[in-house]
């Protein structure tokens, strides 16, 4: 039972090093390679802590590396997560300041905006800069909101690059052990065959024949 799955280690370690493999598959291979190899115990914990089991299969949006693995990455993520709270408070404060209902939102084309219906467009504060005109509303931007947007975008871009580098380092760590893993797996596979034959001989009472001249 201890050798179960070890025979697949050469395949897993080779796949992990493949440049075309996607994050979820590569991380799974890292975990299978390190988990099934008793001789890789020192790195096994690092592999388990490094990745999210539910990570996406596309690296460009991030979300592959687990929380707690890298302090800088955790900080960059917190900027985006804390940003949701900031936006909620900002919307409330701007609505109270202007004395009108409004909405703070975001889209990929125009970025962050403050949306005010045409019925209240004449009451917007003077520092609101018109950004987009819709059928039933106007969208504005302020210096404060623009500063926030720049901070979030910069954090996201830095986070994606950092995650890519961390992900690559994990794969390189496995690739560095490929020859060792494959040699050990081959040894365990041969041992497993011999043990299976020995067990079969014991169960079936096999004996080596004696040949008389």
mmCIF file of C-alpha atoms in Angstrom:
data_model
loop_
_atom_site.group_PDB
_atom_site.id
_atom_site.type_symbol
_atom_site.label_atom_id
_atom_site.label_comp_id
_atom_site.label_asym_id
_atom_site.label_seq_id
_atom_site.Cartn_x
_atom_site.Cartn_y
_atom_site.Cartn_z
ATOM 1 C CA UNK A 1 0.000 0.000 0.000
ATOM 2 C CA UNK A 2 2.891 2.367 0.713
ATOM 3 C CA UNK A 3 3.925 2.149 -2.929
ATOM 4 C CA UNK A 4 0.478 2.982 -4.220
ATOM 5 C CA UNK A 5 0.636 5.656 -6.888
ATOM 6 C CA UNK A 6 4.425 5.921 -6.836
ATOM 7 C CA UNK A 7 4.592 4.366 -10.275
ATOM 8 C CA UNK A 8 2.897 7.476 -11.646
ATOM 9 C CA UNK A 9 5.501 9.828 -10.219
ATOM 10 C CA UNK A 10 7.637 9.994 -13.396
ATOM 11 C CA UNK A 11 4.546 11.028 -15.350
ATOM 12 C CA UNK A 12 3.465 13.619 -12.772
ATOM 13 C CA UNK A 13 6.916 15.147 -12.370
ATOM 14 C CA UNK A 14 7.403 15.387 -16.140
ATOM 15 C CA UNK A 15 3.993 16.962 -16.639
ATOM 16 C CA UNK A 16 4.626 19.506 -13.912
ATOM 17 C CA UNK A 17 7.616 20.794 -15.807
ATOM 18 C CA UNK A 18 5.690 21.159 -19.041
ATOM 19 C CA UNK A 19 5.452 24.817 -20.054
ATOM 20 C CA UNK A 20 1.987 24.389 -21.569
ATOM 21 C CA UNK A 21 0.324 22.972 -18.455
ATOM 22 C CA UNK A 22 -2.352 25.054 -16.813
ATOM 23 C CA UNK A 23 -2.239 26.058 -13.125
ATOM 24 C CA UNK A 24 -4.856 23.655 -11.753
ATOM 25 C CA UNK A 25 -3.278 20.688 -13.499
ATOM 26 C CA UNK A 26 0.274 21.708 -12.660
ATOM 27 C CA UNK A 27 -0.569 22.327 -9.003
ATOM 28 C CA UNK A 28 -2.316 18.951 -8.835
ATOM 29 C CA UNK A 29 0.767 17.306 -10.315
ATOM 30 C CA UNK A 30 2.972 19.094 -7.775
ATOM 31 C CA UNK A 31 0.784 17.851 -4.961
ATOM 32 C CA UNK A 32 0.636 14.291 -6.299
ATOM 33 C CA UNK A 33 4.358 14.164 -6.905
ATOM 34 C CA UNK A 34 5.321 15.482 -3.490
ATOM 35 C CA UNK A 35 2.592 13.665 -1.570
ATOM 36 C CA UNK A 36 3.372 10.272 -3.058
ATOM 37 C CA UNK A 37 7.101 10.611 -2.555
ATOM 38 C CA UNK A 38 8.178 9.968 1.027
ATOM 39 C CA UNK A 39 11.662 11.200 0.123
ATOM 40 C CA UNK A 40 10.187 14.600 -0.789
ATOM 41 C CA UNK A 41 8.745 15.168 2.680
ATOM 42 C CA UNK A 42 10.672 18.378 3.239
ATOM 43 C CA UNK A 43 9.033 20.082 0.278
ATOM 44 C CA UNK A 44 5.628 18.450 0.600
ATOM 45 C CA UNK A 45 4.376 20.950 3.180
ATOM 46 C CA UNK A 46 5.479 23.879 1.035
ATOM 47 C CA UNK A 47 3.606 22.547 -1.997
ATOM 48 C CA UNK A 48 0.437 22.039 0.003
ATOM 49 C CA UNK A 49 0.577 25.534 1.474
ATOM 50 C CA UNK A 50 1.463 27.224 -1.806
ATOM 51 C CA UNK A 51 -1.653 26.584 -3.839
ATOM 52 C CA UNK A 52 -5.405 26.753 -3.618
ATOM 53 C CA UNK A 53 -7.113 23.408 -4.351
ATOM 54 C CA UNK A 54 -9.901 25.285 -6.151
ATOM 55 C CA UNK A 55 -7.559 27.500 -8.171
ATOM 56 C CA UNK A 56 -8.624 28.602 -11.675
ATOM 57 C CA UNK A 57 -7.111 26.917 -14.694
ATOM 58 C CA UNK A 58 -6.032 30.229 -16.255
ATOM 59 C CA UNK A 59 -3.156 32.082 -14.636
ATOM 60 C CA UNK A 60 -3.750 35.553 -16.086
ATOM 61 C CA UNK A 61 -6.375 36.500 -13.466
ATOM 62 C CA UNK A 62 -4.467 35.108 -10.486
ATOM 63 C CA UNK A 63 -6.140 33.266 -7.620
ATOM 64 C CA UNK A 64 -3.722 30.323 -7.823
ATOM 65 C CA UNK A 65 -1.447 30.873 -4.840
ATOM 66 C CA UNK A 66 -2.943 30.238 -1.406
ATOM 67 C CA UNK A 67 -3.309 32.927 1.239
ATOM 68 C CA UNK A 68 -0.491 32.971 3.751
ATOM 69 C CA UNK A 69 2.149 31.685 1.338
ATOM 70 C CA UNK A 70 3.597 35.094 0.425
ATOM 71 C CA UNK A 71 3.240 38.215 2.564
ATOM 72 C CA UNK A 72 3.512 40.671 -0.328
ATOM 73 C CA UNK A 73 0.835 38.827 -2.284
ATOM 74 C CA UNK A 74 -1.490 38.852 0.722
ATOM 75 C CA UNK A 75 -1.037 42.616 1.024
ATOM 76 C CA UNK A 76 -1.819 43.208 -2.657
ATOM 77 C CA UNK A 77 -4.941 41.081 -2.380
ATOM 78 C CA UNK A 78 -6.068 42.967 0.708
ATOM 79 C CA UNK A 79 -6.044 46.200 -1.304
ATOM 80 C CA UNK A 80 -8.689 44.787 -3.605
ATOM 81 C CA UNK A 81 -10.693 43.192 -0.791
ATOM 82 C CA UNK A 82 -10.575 46.270 1.428
ATOM 83 C CA UNK A 83 -11.468 48.326 -1.626
ATOM 84 C CA UNK A 84 -15.007 46.928 -1.605
ATOM 85 C CA UNK A 85 -15.515 48.258 1.904
ATOM 86 C CA UNK A 86 -13.996 51.597 0.895
ATOM 87 C CA UNK A 87 -16.345 51.900 -2.099
ATOM 88 C CA UNK A 88 -19.390 51.210 0.053
ATOM 89 C CA UNK A 89 -18.380 53.915 2.526
ATOM 90 C CA UNK A 90 -17.454 56.305 -0.285
ATOM 91 C CA UNK A 91 -20.846 55.902 -1.945
ATOM 92 C CA UNK A 92 -22.593 56.597 1.346
ATOM 93 C CA UNK A 93 -20.454 59.656 2.105
ATOM 94 C CA UNK A 94 -20.923 61.116 -1.389
ATOM 95 C CA UNK A 95 -24.672 60.593 -1.275
ATOM 96 C CA UNK A 96 -24.846 62.384 2.088
ATOM 97 C CA UNK A 97 -22.554 65.149 0.859
ATOM 98 C CA UNK A 98 -24.581 65.848 -2.305
ATOM 99 C CA UNK A 99 -27.951 65.146 -0.699
ATOM 100 C CA UNK A 100 -28.982 62.964 -3.632
ATOM 101 C CA UNK A 101 -29.155 59.226 -4.376
ATOM 102 C CA UNK A 102 -26.183 57.963 -6.389
ATOM 103 C CA UNK A 103 -24.280 54.797 -7.142
ATOM 104 C CA UNK A 104 -20.545 54.061 -7.285
ATOM 105 C CA UNK A 105 -19.763 51.361 -9.808
ATOM 106 C CA UNK A 106 -17.164 49.906 -12.135
ATOM 107 C CA UNK A 107 -16.899 48.475 -15.633
ATOM 108 C CA UNK A 108 -13.899 47.307 -17.643
ATOM 109 C CA UNK A 109 -14.243 50.015 -20.281
ATOM 110 C CA UNK A 110 -14.695 53.175 -18.195
ATOM 111 C CA UNK A 111 -13.347 52.065 -14.835
ATOM 112 C CA UNK A 112 -14.858 53.429 -11.614
ATOM 113 C CA UNK A 113 -17.616 56.006 -11.752
ATOM 114 C CA UNK A 114 -20.317 57.805 -9.769
ATOM 115 C CA UNK A 115 -23.696 57.421 -11.427
ATOM 116 C CA UNK A 116 -26.400 60.045 -10.927
ATOM 117 C CA UNK A 117 -29.790 60.025 -12.645
ATOM 118 C CA UNK A 118 -30.649 62.986 -14.875
ATOM 119 C CA UNK A 119 -33.235 64.091 -12.333
ATOM 120 C CA UNK A 120 -30.434 65.029 -9.916
ATOM 121 C CA UNK A 121 -27.669 65.956 -12.379
ATOM 122 C CA UNK A 122 -27.981 69.667 -11.569
ATOM 123 C CA UNK A 123 -27.264 68.982 -7.883
ATOM 124 C CA UNK A 124 -23.920 67.195 -8.277
ATOM 125 C CA UNK A 125 -20.945 68.831 -6.507
ATOM 126 C CA UNK A 126 -18.710 71.072 -8.648
ATOM 127 C CA UNK A 127 -15.699 68.740 -8.345
ATOM 128 C CA UNK A 128 -17.547 65.944 -10.169
ATOM 129 C CA UNK A 129 -16.102 65.506 -13.670
ATOM 130 C CA UNK A 130 -18.471 64.075 -16.286
ATOM 131 C CA UNK A 131 -17.184 60.762 -17.580
ATOM 132 C CA UNK A 132 -20.031 59.176 -19.521
ATOM 133 C CA UNK A 133 -23.589 60.047 -20.550
ATOM 134 C CA UNK A 134 -26.263 57.342 -20.503
ATOM 135 C CA UNK A 135 -29.902 57.419 -21.503
ATOM 136 C CA UNK A 136 -31.163 57.941 -17.969
ATOM 137 C CA UNK A 137 -28.069 59.005 -16.033
ATOM 138 C CA UNK A 138 -24.703 60.703 -16.008
ATOM 139 C CA UNK A 139 -21.504 59.131 -14.786
ATOM 140 C CA UNK A 140 -18.810 61.169 -13.063
ATOM 141 C CA UNK A 141 -15.336 60.763 -11.600
ATOM 142 C CA UNK A 142 -13.612 62.610 -8.758
ATOM 143 C CA UNK A 143 -9.915 62.991 -7.925
ATOM 144 C CA UNK A 144 -10.375 60.799 -4.868
ATOM 145 C CA UNK A 145 -12.071 58.042 -6.832
ATOM 146 C CA UNK A 146 -9.433 58.269 -9.584
ATOM 147 C CA UNK A 147 -6.663 57.889 -6.997
ATOM 148 C CA UNK A 148 -8.401 54.823 -5.608
ATOM 149 C CA UNK A 149 -8.787 53.368 -9.099
ATOM 150 C CA UNK A 150 -5.070 53.812 -9.859
ATOM 151 C CA UNK A 151 -4.137 52.148 -6.567
ATOM 152 C CA UNK A 152 -6.385 49.143 -7.210
ATOM 153 C CA UNK A 153 -5.277 48.696 -10.828
ATOM 154 C CA UNK A 154 -1.587 48.936 -9.923
ATOM 155 C CA UNK A 155 -2.075 46.441 -7.096
ATOM 156 C CA UNK A 156 -3.861 44.032 -9.411
ATOM 157 C CA UNK A 157 -1.186 44.202 -12.099
ATOM 158 C CA UNK A 158 1.581 43.699 -9.542
ATOM 159 C CA UNK A 159 -0.345 40.825 -7.948
ATOM 160 C CA UNK A 160 -0.810 38.986 -11.241
ATOM 161 C CA UNK A 161 2.899 39.272 -12.084
ATOM 162 C CA UNK A 162 3.889 38.142 -8.582
ATOM 163 C CA UNK A 163 1.550 35.146 -8.700
ATOM 164 C CA UNK A 164 2.952 34.117 -12.067
ATOM 165 C CA UNK A 165 6.502 34.255 -10.692
ATOM 166 C CA UNK A 166 5.582 32.307 -7.560
ATOM 167 C CA UNK A 167 3.756 29.706 -9.630
ATOM 168 C CA UNK A 168 6.784 29.350 -11.919
ATOM 169 C CA UNK A 169 9.091 28.946 -8.905
ATOM 170 C CA UNK A 170 6.941 26.106 -7.576
ATOM 171 C CA UNK A 171 7.118 24.261 -10.881
ATOM 172 C CA UNK A 172 10.868 24.843 -11.145
ATOM 173 C CA UNK A 173 11.312 23.390 -7.667
ATOM 174 C CA UNK A 174 9.576 20.204 -8.812
ATOM 175 C CA UNK A 175 11.534 20.120 -12.076
ATOM 176 C CA UNK A 176 14.786 20.310 -10.102
ATOM 177 C CA UNK A 177 13.835 17.038 -8.406
ATOM 178 C CA UNK A 178 12.574 15.282 -11.554
ATOM 179 C CA UNK A 179 15.578 12.970 -12.027
ATOM 180 C CA UNK A 180 15.647 12.077 -8.330
ATOM 181 C CA UNK A 181 11.910 11.426 -8.256
ATOM 182 C CA UNK A 182 11.976 9.283 -11.375
ATOM 183 C CA UNK A 183 14.935 7.206 -10.162
ATOM 184 C CA UNK A 184 13.314 6.654 -6.776
ATOM 185 C CA UNK A 185 9.983 5.786 -8.388
ATOM 186 C CA UNK A 186 11.668 3.212 -10.626
ATOM 187 C CA UNK A 187 13.346 1.631 -7.588
ATOM 188 C CA UNK A 188 10.068 1.493 -5.669
ATOM 189 C CA UNK A 189 8.280 0.040 -8.707
ATOM 190 C CA UNK A 190 10.844 -2.788 -8.991
ATOM 191 C CA UNK A 191 10.594 -3.438 -5.264
ATOM 192 C CA UNK A 192 6.813 -3.511 -5.524
ATOM 193 C CA UNK A 193 6.974 -6.166 -8.262
ATOM 194 C CA UNK A 194 9.323 -8.338 -6.230
ATOM 195 C CA UNK A 195 7.151 -8.011 -3.135
ATOM 196 C CA UNK A 196 4.061 -8.942 -5.148
ATOM 197 C CA UNK A 197 5.794 -12.054 -6.486
ATOM 198 C CA UNK A 198 6.985 -12.987 -3.003
ATOM 199 C CA UNK A 199 3.483 -12.546 -1.598
ATOM 200 C CA UNK A 200 2.010 -14.651 -4.374
ATOM 201 C CA UNK A 201 4.573 -17.385 -3.738
ATOM 202 C CA UNK A 202 3.768 -17.429 -0.023
ATOM 203 C CA UNK A 203 -0.001 -17.520 -0.536
ATOM 204 C CA UNK A 204 0.136 -20.240 -3.193
ATOM 205 C CA UNK A 205 2.916 -22.210 -1.528
ATOM 206 C CA UNK A 206 5.246 -21.914 -4.515
ATOM 207 C CA UNK A 207 8.682 -23.532 -4.239
ATOM 208 C CA UNK A 208 11.704 -23.342 -6.429
ATOM 209 C CA UNK A 209 11.968 -26.682 -8.258
ATOM 210 C CA UNK A 210 14.917 -28.919 -7.579
ATOM 211 C CA UNK A 211 16.524 -30.352 -10.667
ATOM 212 C CA UNK A 212 18.299 -33.676 -10.363
ATOM 213 C CA UNK A 213 20.896 -34.594 -12.853
#
